[in-house]
Structure formats: structure tokens, C-alpha cells
Amino acid sequence: MSERPIVAVLGATADEPPPGIGPADELAELRYAGGRGGAAAAIADADAIFSWGADRSWLEASFAGSTRVRWIQAASDGVDGLLFPALVDSDVVVTNARGIFDDPIAEWAIAAMLTFTTGLQTSIVDQTRGVWTEGRRRDRVSGQHLVVVGPGPIGRATAARARALGMTVEAVGRSERTDDVLGSIVGPDGFHEALGRADHVLDALPLTAGTRAMFDAKAFDAMRPTAHFLNVGRGATVDEDALIDAVRSGAIAGASLDVFVEEPLPPDSPLWSMPSVAVSPHISGDLHDWEGSVVGVFVDNLRRFVAAQPLRNQVDTHAGFGVG
């Protein structure tokens, strides 16, 4: 590429740019749009877009007027908040921040399983009530069975750690196969049977048309009354009313949730006050330096873009998640 490309940075300003973006200035002409009003002008003749803190509606409203865009970098792993029909139907390459959040989210999931299994969560609730509960018994996580639904990088990172703790693991994916980390992966037809074998169920699904409300009443009914449900994927992969009913009725023992259908979680949601439910504000992957790490992926891809090399972390826009 003989001339420096133009890159629109949406959701940031030149006065308050994404941290660590300095090296990109040497590779491209950066144009900032801190709000929807400036998005159309920023992307009109841009060659690429870095969607830093932008709402999908900004890009969707302006996309038809962008005549040169060939690449869009998302600042997150999930891309459901970025994709829209015109983008999916285009030949624009979309990349994400895959690899930044896998290990932190896996550690959060392991911590949630340990907390639930050891009874630490119950102790915390009792502490807030000033109650000393003697004679309570607990289980060991070693020997328990984890079912990962969504065998991507986060699921794999969690599975590796779970096996190190002595847990057994299987997964549910789009096809039946065997994986060196996840072990047995069953296809969609085995979804409910796998849930019935689980002590812990990890939802690590991307949000697509096929996964929306995948965890419904039938799914929770398939689980054991002792099962623990975790969601680090996307909130809308769960029918929250069905989850609330399952916890209330004792169909499952509890849940640890980092994502929700509506965020922030509304103050009147029953999930706030359920003692067997842990509410986490979508921060399971947010390390202190996560912003700089995400910008690092963008800068690396920008170097590749300028050199006409394959981009890192490409997304299958029709499937709605990363590939490779």
C-alpha cells in the first residue's frame, strides 16, 4: 500500500484516544469520531475502522456512504454488538480481540465453580446477615463434571484449568468430535443429555440466531437439581425468566452470571436477591491493562493491513464468531 490508509476510530476522540494507539499514527491517518454525529464523515473515505467504543447504530447508519472500507477491527471478542445485515453481506473483513480475554474469563469461571462447590458463597451471604452456620458440609471440585457449551477459546481455557483440578470435562458444539483439551464434544442432538450429566454447565456461547435463548426452560429442566450454571458468553443466550424459575423451583442449585440480557442488570431483577445466584457486572475478562492489550491487537493488524498480509482474528460474519 503506497499511501497511508485512513482509519476511522469510532467511540474515541483525539484528546482522549484509546491507550497505546500511538504507533498507529505512524502507519495510518487516524480520524476520530467520539459520537454518532461524526461517524459518517469519519468513515466516508476510510479504508478501515477501529470500533473502539461505538454503538452499532453509528456504523449501520453510515455504512452505505463508506466507499472504501475493507476492514473493521472490533474491540471485543463477541461481535454481536457490531454486525448488521449490510456488513454481513459485504466483503469487508471483520476481526476481533480474541485471545485477550480467554484466560481471565477462564480464571473467573474456575473461581465461580470453586466458590459454589466449597460453599464460600453461602458463607459470604451468611456474613452479611450476621449468621454463624455450623455443621455445614461441602463437596470437592475434584471429580466433578463440567459441561462446556461453546467450545471456543474461552471454553478450552476453562477446560484445561478444570482438568488440572481433577474435574472431568465434555463439551457441546456444532458437530460431534473429539478434542485434545475438551475431550468429547457432542453435537446439538446431544445437548440436553450432556446437561443432565453436569455438575457445572458453562455457557461460553457467542450470540447468534441459533444460540439466542438456547438455555430455555427445557435446558434447565434437563439439568440435575444440584447443577451450577455459569454464563460468560452473552446474556441473550439465556431465557432469564426460565433461569429464575429454575433457581426458585430448585430445578438447579444456583448460577454465577457475568452477562445479562439487559446491562446494567435492572434494579428490579430477581437475580439480585437470590442467595444462590452470583451477579458479576460483565467484568470477568477485564484485567487492569485490557484496553492496551486490545489496542495492541488493532496495531498489529494495522501493520498487517498496510503490508497486505493476512489479518489476525478474522471473524466469520455469517456465523457470528471468530474462526481459526
Coordinates of C-alpha atoms in Angstrom, one line a residue:
M1 CA 0.0 0.0 0.0
S2 CA 1.8 3.1 -1.2
E3 CA -0.2 5.8 0.6
R4 CA -1.0 5.7 4.3
P5 CA -4.5 4.3 4.8
I6 CA -7.3 6.3 6.5
V7 CA -8.6 4.6 9.7
A8 CA -11.7 5.8 11.4
V9 CA -11.6 5.3 15.2
L10 CA -15.2 5.3 16.4
G11 CA -16.0 5.9 20.1
A12 CA -12.9 8.0 21.0
T13 CA -11.5 11.4 20.4
A14 CA -8.1 12.8 19.6
D15 CA -8.0 14.3 23.0
E16 CA -8.9 11.0 24.7
P17 CA -7.7 8.3 22.3
P18 CA -7.5 4.6 23.1
P19 CA -4.5 3.9 25.3
G20 CA -1.4 2.8 23.4
I21 CA -2.7 3.8 20.0
G22 CA 0.4 6.0 19.3
P23 CA 2.2 3.5 16.9
A24 CA -0.9 3.5 14.7
D25 CA -0.3 7.2 13.9
E26 CA 2.9 6.2 12.1
L27 CA 1.0 3.7 9.9
A28 CA -2.2 5.4 9.1
E29 CA -4.1 8.7 9.2
L30 CA -6.4 8.3 12.2
R31 CA -9.8 10.1 12.2
Y32 CA -11.7 10.1 15.4
A33 CA -15.5 10.2 16.0
G34 CA -16.5 10.4 19.6
G35 CA -20.2 10.3 18.8
R36 CA -22.7 9.2 16.2
G37 CA -22.8 12.6 14.7
G38 CA -19.2 12.4 13.5
A39 CA -19.2 8.8 12.4
A40 CA -20.5 9.4 8.8
A41 CA -17.8 11.9 8.0
A42 CA -15.1 9.8 9.6
I43 CA -15.8 6.6 7.6
A44 CA -16.8 8.2 4.3
D45 CA -13.5 7.7 2.6
A46 CA -11.8 5.5 5.3
D47 CA -10.0 2.3 4.4
A48 CA -10.6 0.7 7.8
I49 CA -12.5 1.2 11.0
F50 CA -11.5 0.6 14.6
S51 CA -14.7 0.2 16.6
W52 CA -13.4 1.2 20.0
G53 CA -16.4 2.4 21.9
A54 CA -19.0 2.9 19.2
D55 CA -22.6 1.7 19.1
R56 CA -23.5 -0.5 16.2
S57 CA -26.2 2.1 15.1
W58 CA -23.4 4.6 14.3
L59 CA -21.8 2.4 11.8
E60 CA -25.0 0.9 10.4
A61 CA -26.4 4.4 9.7
S62 CA -23.3 5.5 7.9
F63 CA -22.2 2.2 6.2
A64 CA -23.8 2.8 2.9
G65 CA -21.8 6.0 2.5
S66 CA -18.4 4.3 3.1
T67 CA -17.0 3.7 -0.3
R68 CA -13.5 2.3 0.6
V69 CA -13.8 0.4 3.9
R70 CA -12.2 -3.0 3.6
W71 CA -11.5 -4.0 7.3
I72 CA -13.2 -3.4 10.6
Q73 CA -11.5 -4.2 13.9
A74 CA -13.8 -4.8 16.9
A75 CA -12.6 -4.0 20.4
S76 CA -14.3 -7.1 21.9
D77 CA -14.3 -10.9 21.5
G78 CA -18.0 -11.1 20.8
V79 CA -19.2 -9.3 17.6
D80 CA -22.9 -9.4 18.0
G81 CA -22.8 -5.8 19.0
L82 CA -21.1 -4.9 15.8
L83 CA -22.6 -7.0 13.0
F84 CA -25.6 -5.9 11.0
P85 CA -27.1 -7.2 7.7
A86 CA -25.4 -4.9 5.3
L87 CA -22.0 -5.6 6.9
V88 CA -22.6 -9.3 6.9
D89 CA -23.5 -9.3 3.2
S90 CA -20.5 -7.2 2.3
D91 CA -16.9 -8.3 1.6
V92 CA -15.5 -6.2 4.4
V93 CA -13.2 -8.3 6.7
V94 CA -14.0 -8.1 10.4
T95 CA -11.5 -9.0 13.1
N96 CA -12.0 -9.2 16.9
A97 CA -10.0 -9.1 20.1
R98 CA -9.9 -12.9 20.5
G99 CA -7.1 -14.1 22.8
I100 CA -7.1 -11.1 25.2
F101 CA -9.9 -12.2 27.4
D102 CA -9.7 -16.1 27.3
D103 CA -7.5 -16.7 30.3
P104 CA -9.0 -14.1 32.6
I105 CA -12.5 -15.3 31.9
A106 CA -11.5 -18.9 32.4
E107 CA -10.0 -18.0 35.8
W108 CA -13.3 -16.2 36.7
A109 CA -15.2 -19.4 35.8
I110 CA -12.9 -21.6 37.9
A111 CA -13.2 -19.2 40.8
A112 CA -17.0 -19.3 40.5
M113 CA -17.1 -23.1 40.4
L114 CA -14.7 -23.3 43.5
T115 CA -16.8 -20.7 45.3
F116 CA -20.0 -22.6 44.7
T117 CA -18.6 -26.0 45.4
T118 CA -16.8 -25.1 48.6
G119 CA -19.7 -23.1 50.0
L120 CA -17.8 -19.8 50.2
Q121 CA -20.7 -18.0 48.5
T122 CA -23.0 -19.2 51.3
S123 CA -20.6 -18.0 53.9
I124 CA -20.5 -14.6 52.3
V125 CA -24.3 -14.4 52.3
D126 CA -24.4 -15.6 55.9
Q127 CA -21.8 -13.0 56.9
T128 CA -23.9 -10.1 55.5
R129 CA -26.7 -11.5 57.7
G130 CA -24.5 -12.0 60.8
V131 CA -25.4 -15.7 60.8
W132 CA -22.9 -18.4 62.0
T133 CA -23.9 -21.7 60.4
E134 CA -22.3 -24.6 62.0
G135 CA -22.2 -28.2 60.7
R136 CA -22.5 -27.3 57.0
R137 CA -20.9 -29.8 54.7
R138 CA -19.2 -29.1 51.4
D139 CA -18.1 -31.0 48.3
R140 CA -14.8 -31.2 46.4
V141 CA -14.4 -29.8 42.9
S142 CA -12.1 -32.8 42.1
G143 CA -14.2 -35.5 40.5
Q144 CA -17.0 -33.1 39.4
H145 CA -18.1 -32.9 35.8
L146 CA -18.0 -29.7 33.7
V147 CA -20.0 -29.4 30.5
V148 CA -18.8 -26.5 28.3
V149 CA -21.4 -25.2 25.9
G150 CA -19.5 -23.3 23.2
P151 CA -16.1 -25.0 22.7
G152 CA -14.2 -21.9 21.6
P153 CA -11.0 -20.4 23.2
I154 CA -12.7 -19.4 26.5
G155 CA -14.2 -22.9 26.8
R156 CA -10.9 -24.5 26.1
A157 CA -9.0 -22.3 28.6
T158 CA -11.6 -23.2 31.2
A159 CA -11.5 -26.9 30.4
A160 CA -7.7 -27.0 30.8
R161 CA -7.8 -25.5 34.2
A162 CA -10.8 -27.7 35.3
R163 CA -8.8 -30.8 34.3
A164 CA -5.9 -29.6 36.3
L165 CA -8.2 -29.5 39.4
G166 CA -9.3 -33.1 38.8
M167 CA -12.5 -32.4 37.1
T168 CA -13.9 -34.3 34.1
V169 CA -14.9 -32.3 31.0
E170 CA -17.1 -32.6 27.9
A171 CA -18.4 -30.0 25.5
V172 CA -21.3 -29.3 23.3
G173 CA -20.6 -27.8 19.9
R174 CA -21.9 -27.6 16.3
S175 CA -20.7 -31.1 15.5
E176 CA -19.7 -34.3 17.2
R177 CA -15.9 -34.8 17.6
T178 CA -13.1 -35.3 20.0
D179 CA -10.7 -32.6 21.1
D180 CA -7.4 -32.9 22.9
V181 CA -8.4 -30.3 25.5
L182 CA -12.2 -30.5 25.7
G183 CA -12.4 -34.3 25.3
S184 CA -15.7 -35.5 23.9
I185 CA -17.7 -32.9 22.0
V186 CA -21.3 -33.8 21.3
G187 CA -23.4 -32.1 18.7
P188 CA -26.7 -30.2 19.1
D189 CA -28.6 -33.5 19.3
G190 CA -26.7 -34.4 22.5
F191 CA -27.2 -31.0 24.2
H192 CA -29.8 -31.9 26.7
E193 CA -28.3 -35.3 27.6
A194 CA -25.0 -33.6 28.2
L195 CA -26.6 -31.1 30.5
G196 CA -28.0 -34.0 32.6
R197 CA -24.5 -35.3 33.3
A198 CA -23.1 -31.9 34.5
D199 CA -22.2 -30.7 38.0
H200 CA -21.3 -27.4 36.3
V201 CA -22.6 -26.0 33.0
L202 CA -20.5 -23.2 31.4
D203 CA -22.3 -21.1 28.8
A204 CA -19.5 -19.7 26.6
L205 CA -21.6 -19.2 23.5
P206 CA -21.5 -16.3 21.1
L207 CA -24.8 -14.6 20.4
T208 CA -26.2 -15.7 17.0
A209 CA -29.6 -16.5 15.6
G210 CA -29.0 -20.1 16.5
T211 CA -27.9 -19.5 20.1
R212 CA -30.4 -16.9 21.2
A213 CA -32.3 -18.2 24.3
M214 CA -30.7 -21.7 23.8
F215 CA -30.8 -22.1 27.5
D216 CA -34.5 -22.2 27.9
A217 CA -36.9 -24.0 30.3
K218 CA -36.3 -27.3 28.6
A219 CA -32.5 -26.9 29.0
F220 CA -32.7 -26.1 32.7
D221 CA -35.2 -29.0 33.3
A222 CA -32.6 -31.3 31.8
M223 CA -30.0 -30.4 34.5
R224 CA -29.6 -32.0 37.8
P225 CA -31.1 -30.3 40.9
T226 CA -27.5 -30.0 42.2
A227 CA -26.2 -28.3 39.0
H228 CA -24.5 -25.0 38.9
F229 CA -25.0 -22.8 35.8
L230 CA -22.4 -20.2 34.7
N231 CA -22.7 -17.7 31.9
V232 CA -19.7 -15.9 30.5
G233 CA -20.9 -15.8 26.9
R234 CA -23.8 -13.5 26.1
G235 CA -26.8 -12.7 28.2
A236 CA -29.4 -13.3 25.4
T237 CA -28.3 -16.9 25.0
V238 CA -30.3 -17.5 28.1
D239 CA -34.1 -17.1 28.7
E240 CA -33.7 -15.3 32.0
D241 CA -37.2 -15.9 33.2
A242 CA -36.7 -19.6 32.7
L243 CA -33.4 -19.4 34.7
I244 CA -35.1 -17.5 37.5
D245 CA -37.9 -20.1 37.6
A246 CA -35.3 -22.9 37.6
V247 CA -33.4 -21.5 40.6
R248 CA -36.6 -20.7 42.5
S249 CA -38.1 -24.1 42.0
G250 CA -34.9 -26.0 42.8
A251 CA -34.6 -27.4 39.3
I252 CA -30.9 -26.2 39.5
A253 CA -28.9 -25.3 42.6
G254 CA -27.7 -21.9 41.5
A255 CA -25.9 -19.7 39.0
S256 CA -22.9 -17.5 38.5
L257 CA -23.6 -14.8 35.9
D258 CA -21.3 -12.3 34.3
V259 CA -23.6 -11.3 31.4
F260 CA -27.2 -10.5 31.2
V261 CA -30.0 -9.8 28.6
E262 CA -30.1 -6.2 29.7
E263 CA -27.0 -4.5 31.1
P264 CA -26.7 -3.0 33.6
L265 CA -28.9 -5.6 35.2
P266 CA -32.2 -3.7 36.1
P267 CA -32.6 -3.0 39.8
D268 CA -35.9 -4.9 39.9
S269 CA -34.4 -8.1 38.6
P270 CA -35.0 -11.1 41.0
L271 CA -31.4 -12.2 40.2
W272 CA -30.0 -9.5 42.6
S273 CA -31.6 -11.0 45.7
M274 CA -31.3 -14.8 45.1
P275 CA -28.8 -16.1 47.6
S276 CA -27.7 -18.9 45.3
V277 CA -27.0 -16.6 42.4
A278 CA -23.8 -14.6 42.0
V279 CA -24.2 -11.4 39.9
S280 CA -21.0 -10.0 38.2
P281 CA -21.2 -6.8 36.2
H282 CA -19.7 -8.1 32.9
I283 CA -16.1 -7.8 34.1
S284 CA -14.9 -11.4 34.1
G285 CA -12.3 -10.6 31.4
D286 CA -11.4 -7.1 32.4
L287 CA -7.8 -7.0 33.6
H288 CA -6.2 -3.7 34.6
D289 CA -4.5 -3.4 31.2
W290 CA -7.1 -4.9 28.9
E291 CA -7.6 -1.7 26.9
G292 CA -3.9 -1.5 26.0
S293 CA -3.9 -5.2 25.0
V294 CA -6.9 -4.7 22.7
V295 CA -5.3 -1.7 21.1
G296 CA -2.2 -3.9 20.6
V297 CA -4.3 -6.3 18.5
F298 CA -5.5 -3.4 16.4
V299 CA -2.0 -2.0 15.9
D300 CA -0.7 -5.5 14.9
N301 CA -3.5 -5.9 12.4
L302 CA -2.9 -2.4 11.1
R303 CA 0.7 -3.3 10.3
R304 CA -0.6 -6.4 8.5
F305 CA -3.2 -4.4 6.7
V306 CA -0.6 -1.9 5.4
A307 CA 1.7 -4.8 4.3
A308 CA -1.2 -6.6 2.6
Q309 CA -0.7 -9.6 4.9
P310 CA -3.5 -11.9 6.4
L311 CA -5.2 -10.3 9.4
R312 CA -5.2 -11.8 12.8
N313 CA -8.5 -12.9 14.5
Q314 CA -10.8 -12.9 11.4
V315 CA -14.5 -13.4 12.1
D316 CA -16.9 -15.4 10.1
T317 CA -19.6 -12.7 9.8
H318 CA -22.3 -15.1 8.7
A319 CA -21.7 -17.5 11.6
G320 CA -21.2 -14.5 14.0
F321 CA -17.9 -15.5 15.7
G322 CA -14.2 -15.9 15.1
V323 CA -12.6 -18.6 13.0
G324 CA -9.2 -20.3 13.3

